[in-house]
Coordinates of C-alpha atoms in Angstrom, one line a residue:
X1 CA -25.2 16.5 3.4
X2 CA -22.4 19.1 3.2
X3 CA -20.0 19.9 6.1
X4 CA -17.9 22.6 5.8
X5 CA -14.3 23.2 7.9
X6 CA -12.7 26.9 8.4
X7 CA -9.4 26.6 9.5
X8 CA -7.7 29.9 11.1
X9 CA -4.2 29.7 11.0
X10 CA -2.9 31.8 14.5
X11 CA 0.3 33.5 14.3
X12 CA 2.8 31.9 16.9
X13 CA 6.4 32.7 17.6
X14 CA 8.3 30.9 15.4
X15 CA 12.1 31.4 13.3
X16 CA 10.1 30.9 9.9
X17 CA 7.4 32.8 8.6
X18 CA 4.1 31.3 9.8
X19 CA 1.1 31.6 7.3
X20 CA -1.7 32.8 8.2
X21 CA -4.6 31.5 5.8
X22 CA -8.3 30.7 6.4
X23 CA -9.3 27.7 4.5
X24 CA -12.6 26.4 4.0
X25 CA -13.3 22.9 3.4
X26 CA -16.2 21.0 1.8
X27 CA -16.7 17.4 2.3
X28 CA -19.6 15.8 0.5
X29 CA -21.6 13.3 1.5
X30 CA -24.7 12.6 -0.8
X31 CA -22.9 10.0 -3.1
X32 CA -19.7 8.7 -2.6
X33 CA -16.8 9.5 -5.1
X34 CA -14.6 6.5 -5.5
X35 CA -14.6 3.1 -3.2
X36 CA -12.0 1.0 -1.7
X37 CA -11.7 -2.8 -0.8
X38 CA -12.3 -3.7 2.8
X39 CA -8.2 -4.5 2.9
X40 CA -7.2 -1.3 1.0
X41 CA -4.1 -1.6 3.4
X42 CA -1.9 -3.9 1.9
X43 CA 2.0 -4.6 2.7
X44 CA 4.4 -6.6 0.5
X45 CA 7.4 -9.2 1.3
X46 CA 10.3 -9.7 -0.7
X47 CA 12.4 -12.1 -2.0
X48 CA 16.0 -10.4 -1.6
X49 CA 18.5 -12.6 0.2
X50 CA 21.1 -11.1 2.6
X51 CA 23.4 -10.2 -0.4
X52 CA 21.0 -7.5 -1.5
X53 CA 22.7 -4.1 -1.2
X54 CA 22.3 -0.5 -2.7
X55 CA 24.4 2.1 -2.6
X56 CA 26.8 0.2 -0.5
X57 CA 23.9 0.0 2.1
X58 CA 23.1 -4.1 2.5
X59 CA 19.3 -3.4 4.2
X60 CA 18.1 -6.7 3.7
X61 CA 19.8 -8.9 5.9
X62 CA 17.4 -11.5 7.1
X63 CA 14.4 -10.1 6.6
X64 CA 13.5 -11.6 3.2
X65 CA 10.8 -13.8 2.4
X66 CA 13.4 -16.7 2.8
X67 CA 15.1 -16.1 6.0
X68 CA 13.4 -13.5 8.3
X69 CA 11.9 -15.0 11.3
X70 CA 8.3 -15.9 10.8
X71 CA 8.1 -17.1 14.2
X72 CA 9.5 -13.7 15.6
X73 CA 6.3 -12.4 18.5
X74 CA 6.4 -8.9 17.6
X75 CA 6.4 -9.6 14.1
X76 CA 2.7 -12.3 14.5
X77 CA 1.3 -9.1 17.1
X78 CA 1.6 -6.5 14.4
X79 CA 0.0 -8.4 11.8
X80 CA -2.5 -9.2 14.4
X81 CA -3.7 -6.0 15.2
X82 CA -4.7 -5.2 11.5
X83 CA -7.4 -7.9 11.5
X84 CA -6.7 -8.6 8.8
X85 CA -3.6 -7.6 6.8
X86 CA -3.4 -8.0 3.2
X87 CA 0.1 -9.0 2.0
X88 CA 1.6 -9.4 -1.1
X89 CA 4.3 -11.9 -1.6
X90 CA 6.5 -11.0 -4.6
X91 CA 9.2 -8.8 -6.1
X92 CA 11.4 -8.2 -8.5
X93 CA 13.1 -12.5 -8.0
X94 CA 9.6 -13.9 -8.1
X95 CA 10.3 -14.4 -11.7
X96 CA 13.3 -16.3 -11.0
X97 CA 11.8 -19.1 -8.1
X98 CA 11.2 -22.4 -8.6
X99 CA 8.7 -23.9 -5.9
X100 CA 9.8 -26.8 -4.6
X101 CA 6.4 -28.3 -3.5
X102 CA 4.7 -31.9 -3.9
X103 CA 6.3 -33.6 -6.6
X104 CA 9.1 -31.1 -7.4
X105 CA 9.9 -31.4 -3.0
X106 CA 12.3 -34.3 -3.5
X107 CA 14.3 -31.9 -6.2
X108 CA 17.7 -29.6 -5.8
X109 CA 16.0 -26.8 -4.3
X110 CA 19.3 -24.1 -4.7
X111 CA 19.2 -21.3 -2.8
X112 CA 19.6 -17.5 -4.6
X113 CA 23.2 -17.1 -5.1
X114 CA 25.4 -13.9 -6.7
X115 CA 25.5 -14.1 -10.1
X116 CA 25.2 -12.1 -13.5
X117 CA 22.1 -13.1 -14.0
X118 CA 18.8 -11.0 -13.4
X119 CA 19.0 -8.6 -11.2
X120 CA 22.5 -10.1 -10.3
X121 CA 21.3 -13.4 -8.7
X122 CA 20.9 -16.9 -9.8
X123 CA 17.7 -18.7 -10.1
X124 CA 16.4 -19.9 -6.5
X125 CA 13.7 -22.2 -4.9
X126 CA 10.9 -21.7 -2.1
X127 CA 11.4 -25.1 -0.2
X128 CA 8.2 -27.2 0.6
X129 CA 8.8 -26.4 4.4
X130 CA 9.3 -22.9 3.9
X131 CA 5.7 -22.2 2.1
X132 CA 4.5 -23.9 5.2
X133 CA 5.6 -21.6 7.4
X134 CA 4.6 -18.8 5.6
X135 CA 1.0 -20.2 5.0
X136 CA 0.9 -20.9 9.0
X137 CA 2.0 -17.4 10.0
X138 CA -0.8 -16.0 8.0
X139 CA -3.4 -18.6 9.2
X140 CA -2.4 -18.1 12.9
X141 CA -2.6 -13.5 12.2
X142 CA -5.5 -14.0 10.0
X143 CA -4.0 -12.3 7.2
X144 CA -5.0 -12.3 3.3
X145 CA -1.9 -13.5 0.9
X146 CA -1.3 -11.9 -2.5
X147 CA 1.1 -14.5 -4.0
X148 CA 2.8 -13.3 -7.0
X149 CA 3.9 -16.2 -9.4
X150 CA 6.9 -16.8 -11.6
X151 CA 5.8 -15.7 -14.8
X152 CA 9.3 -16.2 -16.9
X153 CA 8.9 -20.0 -15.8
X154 CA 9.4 -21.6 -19.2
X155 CA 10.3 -18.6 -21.7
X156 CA 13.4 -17.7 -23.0
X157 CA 15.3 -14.8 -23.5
X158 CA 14.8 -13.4 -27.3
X159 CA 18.3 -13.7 -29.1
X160 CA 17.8 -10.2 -30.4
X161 CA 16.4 -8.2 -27.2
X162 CA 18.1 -9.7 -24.0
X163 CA 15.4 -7.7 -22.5
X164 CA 12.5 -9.9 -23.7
X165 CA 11.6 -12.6 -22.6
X166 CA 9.9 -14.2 -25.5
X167 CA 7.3 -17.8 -26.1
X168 CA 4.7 -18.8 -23.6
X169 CA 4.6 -19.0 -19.9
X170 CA 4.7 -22.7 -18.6
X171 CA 1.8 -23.0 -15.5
X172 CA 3.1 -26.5 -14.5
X173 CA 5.1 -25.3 -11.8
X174 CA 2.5 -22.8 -10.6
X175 CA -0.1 -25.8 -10.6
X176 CA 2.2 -28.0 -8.1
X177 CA 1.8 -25.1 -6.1
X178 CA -1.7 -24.7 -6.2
X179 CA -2.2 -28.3 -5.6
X180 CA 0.2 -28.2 -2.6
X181 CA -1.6 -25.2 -1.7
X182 CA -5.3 -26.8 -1.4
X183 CA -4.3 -30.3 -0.4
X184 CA -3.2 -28.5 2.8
X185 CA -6.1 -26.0 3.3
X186 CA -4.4 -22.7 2.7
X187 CA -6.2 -20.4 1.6
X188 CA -4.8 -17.7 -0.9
X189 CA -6.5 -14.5 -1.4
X190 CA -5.2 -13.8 -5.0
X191 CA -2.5 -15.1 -7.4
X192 CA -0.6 -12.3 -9.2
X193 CA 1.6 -13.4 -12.7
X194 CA 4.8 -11.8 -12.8
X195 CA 7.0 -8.6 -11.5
X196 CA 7.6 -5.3 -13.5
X197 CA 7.6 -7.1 -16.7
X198 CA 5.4 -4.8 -18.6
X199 CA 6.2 -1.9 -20.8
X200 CA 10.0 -1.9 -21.5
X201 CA 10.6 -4.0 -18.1
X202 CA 12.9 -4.0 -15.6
X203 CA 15.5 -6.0 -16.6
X204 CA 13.2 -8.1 -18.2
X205 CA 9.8 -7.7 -20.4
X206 CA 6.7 -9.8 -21.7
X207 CA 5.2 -8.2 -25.0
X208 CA 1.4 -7.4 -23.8
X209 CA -0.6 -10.0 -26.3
X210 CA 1.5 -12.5 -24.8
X211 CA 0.9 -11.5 -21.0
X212 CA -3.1 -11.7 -22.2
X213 CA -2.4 -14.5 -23.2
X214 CA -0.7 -16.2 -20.1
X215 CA -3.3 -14.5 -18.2
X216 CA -6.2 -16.4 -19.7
X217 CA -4.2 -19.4 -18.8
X218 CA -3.9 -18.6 -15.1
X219 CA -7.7 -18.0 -14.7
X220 CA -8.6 -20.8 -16.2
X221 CA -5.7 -22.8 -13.9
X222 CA -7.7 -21.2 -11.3
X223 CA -11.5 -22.1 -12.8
X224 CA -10.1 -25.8 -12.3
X225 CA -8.5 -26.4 -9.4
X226 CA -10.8 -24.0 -7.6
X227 CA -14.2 -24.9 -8.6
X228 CA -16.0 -23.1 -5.1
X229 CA -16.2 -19.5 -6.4
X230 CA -16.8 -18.5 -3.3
X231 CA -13.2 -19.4 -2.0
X232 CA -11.6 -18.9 -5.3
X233 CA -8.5 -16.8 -5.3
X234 CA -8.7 -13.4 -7.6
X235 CA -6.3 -13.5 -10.3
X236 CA -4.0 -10.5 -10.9
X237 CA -1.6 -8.4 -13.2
X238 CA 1.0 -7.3 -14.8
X239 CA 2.3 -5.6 -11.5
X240 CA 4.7 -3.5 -13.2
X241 CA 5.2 0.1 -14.0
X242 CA 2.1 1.9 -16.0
X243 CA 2.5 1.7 -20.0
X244 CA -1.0 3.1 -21.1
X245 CA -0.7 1.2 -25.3
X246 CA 1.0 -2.3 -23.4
X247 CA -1.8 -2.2 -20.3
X248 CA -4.5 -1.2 -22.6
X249 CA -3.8 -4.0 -25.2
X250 CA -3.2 -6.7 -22.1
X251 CA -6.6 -6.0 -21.0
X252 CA -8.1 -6.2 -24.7
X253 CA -6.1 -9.2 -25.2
X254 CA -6.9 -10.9 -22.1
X255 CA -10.5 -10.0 -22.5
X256 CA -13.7 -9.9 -19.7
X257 CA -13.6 -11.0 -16.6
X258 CA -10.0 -12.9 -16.6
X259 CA -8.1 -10.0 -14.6
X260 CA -9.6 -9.2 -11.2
X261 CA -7.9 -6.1 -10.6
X262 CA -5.2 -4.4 -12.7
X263 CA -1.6 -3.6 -10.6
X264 CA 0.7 -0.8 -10.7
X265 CA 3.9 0.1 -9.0
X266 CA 4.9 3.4 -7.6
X267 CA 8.0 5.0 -6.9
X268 CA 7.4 8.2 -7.5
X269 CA 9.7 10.2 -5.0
X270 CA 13.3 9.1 -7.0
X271 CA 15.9 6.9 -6.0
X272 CA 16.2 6.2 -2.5
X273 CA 20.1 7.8 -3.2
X274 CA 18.7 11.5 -4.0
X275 CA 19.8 14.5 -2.0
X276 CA 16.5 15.7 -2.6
X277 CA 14.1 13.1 -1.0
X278 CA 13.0 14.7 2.3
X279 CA 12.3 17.8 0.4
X280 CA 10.4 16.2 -2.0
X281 CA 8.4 14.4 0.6
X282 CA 6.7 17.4 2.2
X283 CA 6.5 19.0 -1.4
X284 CA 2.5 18.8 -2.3
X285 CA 3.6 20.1 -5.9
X286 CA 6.0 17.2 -6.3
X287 CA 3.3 14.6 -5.1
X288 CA 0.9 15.8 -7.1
X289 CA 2.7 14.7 -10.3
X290 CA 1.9 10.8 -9.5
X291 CA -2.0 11.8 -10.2
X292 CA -2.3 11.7 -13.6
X293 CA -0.5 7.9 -13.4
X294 CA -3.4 6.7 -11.2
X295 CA -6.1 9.1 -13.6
X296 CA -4.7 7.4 -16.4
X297 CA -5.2 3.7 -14.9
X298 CA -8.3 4.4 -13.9
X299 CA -9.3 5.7 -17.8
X300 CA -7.8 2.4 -19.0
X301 CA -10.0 0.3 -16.7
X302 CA -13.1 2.5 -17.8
X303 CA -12.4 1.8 -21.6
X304 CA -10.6 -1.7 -21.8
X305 CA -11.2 -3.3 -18.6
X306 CA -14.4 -2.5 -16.7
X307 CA -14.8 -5.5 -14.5
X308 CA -11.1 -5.1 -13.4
X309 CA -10.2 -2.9 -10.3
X310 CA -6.9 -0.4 -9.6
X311 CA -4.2 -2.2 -7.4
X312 CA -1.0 -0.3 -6.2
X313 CA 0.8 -3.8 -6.1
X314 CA 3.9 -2.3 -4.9
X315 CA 5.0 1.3 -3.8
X316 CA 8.1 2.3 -1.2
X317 CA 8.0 5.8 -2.4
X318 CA 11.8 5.8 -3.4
X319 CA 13.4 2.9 -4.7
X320 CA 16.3 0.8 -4.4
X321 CA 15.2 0.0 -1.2
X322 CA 13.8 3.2 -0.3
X323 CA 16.3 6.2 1.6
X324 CA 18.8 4.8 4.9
X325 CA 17.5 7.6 7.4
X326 CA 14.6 8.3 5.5
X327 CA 11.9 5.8 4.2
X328 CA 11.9 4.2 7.9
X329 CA 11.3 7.5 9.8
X330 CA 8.4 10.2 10.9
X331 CA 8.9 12.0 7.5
X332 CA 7.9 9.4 5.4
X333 CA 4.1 9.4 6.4
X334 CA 3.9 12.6 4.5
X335 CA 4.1 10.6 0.9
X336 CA 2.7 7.5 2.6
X337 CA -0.9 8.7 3.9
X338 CA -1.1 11.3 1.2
X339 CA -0.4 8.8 -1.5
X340 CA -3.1 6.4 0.7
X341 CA -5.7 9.3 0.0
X342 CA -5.0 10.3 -3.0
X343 CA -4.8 7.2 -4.3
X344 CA -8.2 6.1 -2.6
X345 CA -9.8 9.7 -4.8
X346 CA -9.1 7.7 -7.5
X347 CA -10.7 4.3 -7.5
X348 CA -8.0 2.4 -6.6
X349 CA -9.0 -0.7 -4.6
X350 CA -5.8 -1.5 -2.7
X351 CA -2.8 -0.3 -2.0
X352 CA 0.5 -2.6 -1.2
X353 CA 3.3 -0.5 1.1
X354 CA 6.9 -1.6 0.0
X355 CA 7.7 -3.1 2.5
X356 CA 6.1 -5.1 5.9
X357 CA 9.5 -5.6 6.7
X358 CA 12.7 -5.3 4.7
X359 CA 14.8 -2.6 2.8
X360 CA 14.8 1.0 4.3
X361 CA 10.9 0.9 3.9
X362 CA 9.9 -1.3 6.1
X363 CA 6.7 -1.2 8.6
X364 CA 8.4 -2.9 10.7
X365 CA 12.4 -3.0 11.8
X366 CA 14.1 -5.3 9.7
X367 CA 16.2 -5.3 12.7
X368 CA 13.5 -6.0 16.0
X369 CA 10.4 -5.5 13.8
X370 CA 9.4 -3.1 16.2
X371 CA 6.8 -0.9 14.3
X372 CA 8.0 2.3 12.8
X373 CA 6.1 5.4 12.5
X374 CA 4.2 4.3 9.3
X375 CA 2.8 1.0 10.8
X376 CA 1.2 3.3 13.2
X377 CA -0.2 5.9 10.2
X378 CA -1.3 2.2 8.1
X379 CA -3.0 1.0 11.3
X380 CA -5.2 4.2 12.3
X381 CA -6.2 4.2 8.3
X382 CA -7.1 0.5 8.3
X383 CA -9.3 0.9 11.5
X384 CA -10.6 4.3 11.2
X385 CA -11.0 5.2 7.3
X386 CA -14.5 2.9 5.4
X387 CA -14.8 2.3 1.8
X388 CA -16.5 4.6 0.6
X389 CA -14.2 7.9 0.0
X390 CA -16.0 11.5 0.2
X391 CA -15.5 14.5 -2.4
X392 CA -12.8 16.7 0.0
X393 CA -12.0 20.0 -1.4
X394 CA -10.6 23.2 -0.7
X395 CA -8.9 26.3 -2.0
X396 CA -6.7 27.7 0.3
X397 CA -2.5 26.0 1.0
X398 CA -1.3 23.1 -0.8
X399 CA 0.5 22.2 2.4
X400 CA -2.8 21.3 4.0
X401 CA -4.1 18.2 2.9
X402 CA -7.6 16.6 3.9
X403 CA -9.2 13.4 2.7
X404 CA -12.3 11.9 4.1
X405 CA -14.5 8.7 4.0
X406 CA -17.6 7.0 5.7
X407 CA -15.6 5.8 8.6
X408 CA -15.6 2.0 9.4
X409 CA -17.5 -0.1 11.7
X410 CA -19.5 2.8 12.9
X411 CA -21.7 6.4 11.9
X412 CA -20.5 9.6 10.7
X413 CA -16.9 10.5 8.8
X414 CA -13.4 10.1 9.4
X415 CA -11.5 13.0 7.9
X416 CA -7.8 12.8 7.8
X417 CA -5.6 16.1 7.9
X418 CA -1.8 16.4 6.3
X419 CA 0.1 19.7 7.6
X420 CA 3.1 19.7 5.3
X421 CA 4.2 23.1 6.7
X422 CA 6.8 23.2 9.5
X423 CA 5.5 26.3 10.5
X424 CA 1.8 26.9 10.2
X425 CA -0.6 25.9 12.8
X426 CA -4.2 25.6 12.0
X427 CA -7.3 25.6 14.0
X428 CA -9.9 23.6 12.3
X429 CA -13.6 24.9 12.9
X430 CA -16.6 22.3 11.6
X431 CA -19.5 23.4 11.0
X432 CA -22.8 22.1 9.3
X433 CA -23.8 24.5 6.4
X434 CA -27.2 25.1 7.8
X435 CA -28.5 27.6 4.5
X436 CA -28.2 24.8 2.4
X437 CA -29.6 22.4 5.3
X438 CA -31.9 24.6 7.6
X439 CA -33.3 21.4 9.5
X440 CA -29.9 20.7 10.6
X441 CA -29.7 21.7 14.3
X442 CA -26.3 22.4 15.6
X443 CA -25.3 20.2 18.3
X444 CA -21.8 19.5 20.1
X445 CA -21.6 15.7 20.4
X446 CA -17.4 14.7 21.2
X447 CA -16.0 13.9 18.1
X448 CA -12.3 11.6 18.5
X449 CA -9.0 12.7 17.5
X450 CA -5.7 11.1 16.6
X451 CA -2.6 13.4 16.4
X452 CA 0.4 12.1 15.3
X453 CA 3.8 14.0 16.0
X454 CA 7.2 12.9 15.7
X455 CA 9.1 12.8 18.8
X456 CA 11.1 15.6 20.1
X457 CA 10.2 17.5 16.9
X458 CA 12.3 15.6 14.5
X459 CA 10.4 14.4 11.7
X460 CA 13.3 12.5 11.1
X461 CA 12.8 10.5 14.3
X462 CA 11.5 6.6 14.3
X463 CA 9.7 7.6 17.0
X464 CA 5.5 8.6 16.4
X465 CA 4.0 10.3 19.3
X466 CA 0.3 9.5 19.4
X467 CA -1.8 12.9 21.5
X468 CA 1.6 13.6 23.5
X469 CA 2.1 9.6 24.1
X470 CA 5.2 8.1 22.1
X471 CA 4.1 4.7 21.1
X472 CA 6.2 1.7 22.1
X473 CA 5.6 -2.1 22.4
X474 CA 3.4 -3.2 25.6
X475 CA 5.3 -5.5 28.0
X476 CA 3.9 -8.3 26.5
X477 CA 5.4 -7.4 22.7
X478 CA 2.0 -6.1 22.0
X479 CA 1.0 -3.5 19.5
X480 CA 0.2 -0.5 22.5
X481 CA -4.2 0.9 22.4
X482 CA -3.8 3.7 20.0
X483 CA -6.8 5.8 22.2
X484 CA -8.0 8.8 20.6
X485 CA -8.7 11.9 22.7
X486 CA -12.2 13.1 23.1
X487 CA -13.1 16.9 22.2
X488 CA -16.6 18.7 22.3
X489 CA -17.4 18.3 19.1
X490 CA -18.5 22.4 19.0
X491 CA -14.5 23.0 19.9
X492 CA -11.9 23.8 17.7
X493 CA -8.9 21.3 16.1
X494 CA -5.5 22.4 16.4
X495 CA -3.2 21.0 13.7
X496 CA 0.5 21.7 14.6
X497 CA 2.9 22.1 12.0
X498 CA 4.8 18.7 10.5
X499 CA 1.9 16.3 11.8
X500 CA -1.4 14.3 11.0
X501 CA -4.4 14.2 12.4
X502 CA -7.3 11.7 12.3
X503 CA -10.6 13.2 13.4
X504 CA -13.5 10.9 13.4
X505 CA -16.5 13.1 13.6
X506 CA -19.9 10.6 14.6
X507 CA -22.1 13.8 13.9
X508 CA -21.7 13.8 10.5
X509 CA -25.1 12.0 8.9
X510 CA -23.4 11.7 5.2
X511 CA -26.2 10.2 2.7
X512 CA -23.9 7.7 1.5
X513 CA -22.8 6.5 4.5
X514 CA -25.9 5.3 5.7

């Protein structure tokens, strides 16, 4: 079936010129185009300790995987409300952690310390009790755990390239965890080898035929201590930065069925530093540059790896811990949810935020954890958008963006809308194209919909206002009903200028989403 959408933009009163374009949209729904996993929404911890600072701006302060309060009520209630969250555990230190687990417990287990090492910080450990509060935070929010794995763990550096890291990686560490891991019954989703240590690195690099090589080793580490395939954790990499020879020969190397699914990193609005980074946000020419990175993972799959899937590992949209009065506000959601569909156009299976809660890019306030206007942007996604994404085209504005897929847990479509413009309202007509489909009979069943608006107007506000409603905590610490308004269905959409808009149309009888 083919649906099409007319927007007519009305000419308001306004201090900037206000476009007036009619756009007509087409959303396909014989066959699907692309298809996520059921946990496309992912969000990542990190290992920085308190001393972590950029650009004189220290944003980490106990809210790293180490010291952040696990037992914090708000923090349990917003994973809670995802049912269930996938979340990666890693960054750029995971390569630098000892686990201090069953027999290695009763070691020195040093904590990360200033140094000129990596990164600038010494070697640290993950105590025994610590993995078992993480493990029980997950277990009581029913969340899925990524855990990424120390893949410099027995190498050394090369006496010619201080970059490279050269001989093979030693699993015996990573086996004491496993063990650990199962004697206590917690269950990890997928094991991922390594951070950013592809290509030319970050600070530190793995030639590919090696990384294939310590990748076979990891699955088979898996194969034996996890016999029951049907609780067996995926196995993942490089989770670095894309390098099209280096990933290609890494999956040649490692060879069929060894890597689940194939991650990438994004950062793709600058450092979080530049002048430039709320323009670049709402600039649909500047986002559209990241497509050929996840075009040209996807060919590399198709050739080298098929039975591997397309992971965004880790992406805060500007790094070095994102911008101070940026990354954390309304404005973000623009990269965030438009990267989230994009991405999605592409094949990608999941998609890991930077951060749940840390740096300038947190989900959540490093400071209170109270949700910030992106939780609220991941949450509707996660509830409203299914797996299987929908062809979604049109000709007219770049500013307007529109993604759609079979929507979850229930019939019809959930098509979300992106109104980059701070000065163009639209009102969105949909309509059946009957020529094409003459049995269709028009009917005006209420569709839902799901404005988001920053508060006051200020896109740079931490503030999301959900149809009129700002969104805050219940009395209880909960995550407040995010209730969608109900519109006859033969009625038109308004889309103000600098918001989003989820519209969940049941109506919609798409092929593939029967």
């Amino acid at each position: 079936m083919e649906l099409r959408v007319v927007f007519c933009c009305f000419l308001v009163p306004c201090f900037s010129l206000c476009f007036a374009d009619n756009i007509e949209i087409t959303i396909r729904g014989e066959t699907s185009i692309a298809e996520t996993d059921d946990n496309f929404i992912c969000a990542t911890l990190d290992w920085w300790p308190n001393e972590k600072c950029d650009y004189n701006d220290c944003s980490w302060i106990e809210s790293g995987i180490l010291n952040m309060d696990l037992k914090n009520k708000v923090l349990s209630n917003a994973i809670k409300a995802f049912n269930s969250l996938r979340i990666r555990v890693g960054g750029s230190l995971e390569d630098q952690v000892v686990y201090g687990v069953g027999n290695a417990a009763q070691e020195d287990c040093p904590e990360f310390t200033k140094t000129s090492g990596l990164f600038g910080f010494s070697n640290g450990c993950l105590p025994q009790k610590r993995w078992d509060e993480l493990n029980h935070l997950f277990n009581e929010t029913g969340a899925k755990m990524t855990f990424g794995l120390n893949a410099l763990y027995g190498r050394k550096q090369s006496q010619e390239d201080k970059v490279l890291w050269v001989g093979k990686w030693n699993p015996q560490n990573a086996r004491e965890l496993m063990e650990y891991t199962i004697s206590k019954g917690y269950m990890i989703d997928s094991y991922e080898l390594g951070n950013e240590l592809c290509g030319s690195g970050i600070s530190a690099r793995v030639e590919s035929e090696q990384y294939g090589k310590d990748m076979i080793e990891l699955k088979n580490l898996v194969k034996e201590l996890y016999p029951d395939t049907s609780r067996r954790p995926k196995v993942l990499g490089p989770g670095g930065f894309y390098d099209e020879k280096w990933f290609n020969t890494f999956l040649q190397v490692s060879g069929p069925d060894v890597v689940d699914g194939l991650t990438h990193h994004i950062y793709n609005l600058g450092a979080g530093v530049d002048r430039n980074l709320i323009n670049n946000i709402q600039d649909p020419y500047y986002l559209n540059q990241i497509a050929q990175t996840y075009a040209d993972v996807s060919r590399s799959i198709k050739d080298f790896g098929p039975w591997a899937g397309a992971w965004v590992g880790e992406s805060g949209g500007a790094y070095n811990s994102g911008g101070k009065n940026v990354s954390h506000t309304f404005v973000d959601g623009f990269w965030y949810l438009d990267q989230l569909g994009m991405t999605s156009t592409f094949n990608h299976k999941v998609f890991c935020r930077q951060t749940l809660v840390g740096g300038n890019y947190g989900l959540l306030s490093k400071e209170t954890f109270i949700p910030n206007p992106d939780y609220y942007g991941a949450l509707l996604w996660h509830r409203l958008m299914g797996k299987k994404v929908l062809s979604t085209k049109h000709e007219g504005s770049p500013y307007l963006r529109a993604y759609s897929h079979c929507s979850r847990n229930h019939p019809g479509v959930t098509l979300l809308l992106i109104n980059m413009s701070n000065s163009t309202y639209f009102d969105v007509s949909v309509e059946n194209d009957f020529n094409l489909y003459p049995e269709q009979v028009a009917r005006s069943i209420q569709r839902e919909e799901y404005h988001l608006t920053p508060k006051d107007g200020d896109i740079l506000s931490d503030v999301v206002v959900l149809n009129g409603t700002p969104l805050k905590l219940t009395d209880s610490l909960g995550i407040p009903n995010l209730e969608p308004v109900l519109v006859d269905g033969s009625s038109s959409i308004r889309v103000v200028p600098d918001s989003f808009v989820f519209v969940v149309l049941k109506d919609f009888k798409a092929a593939t989403c029967a």
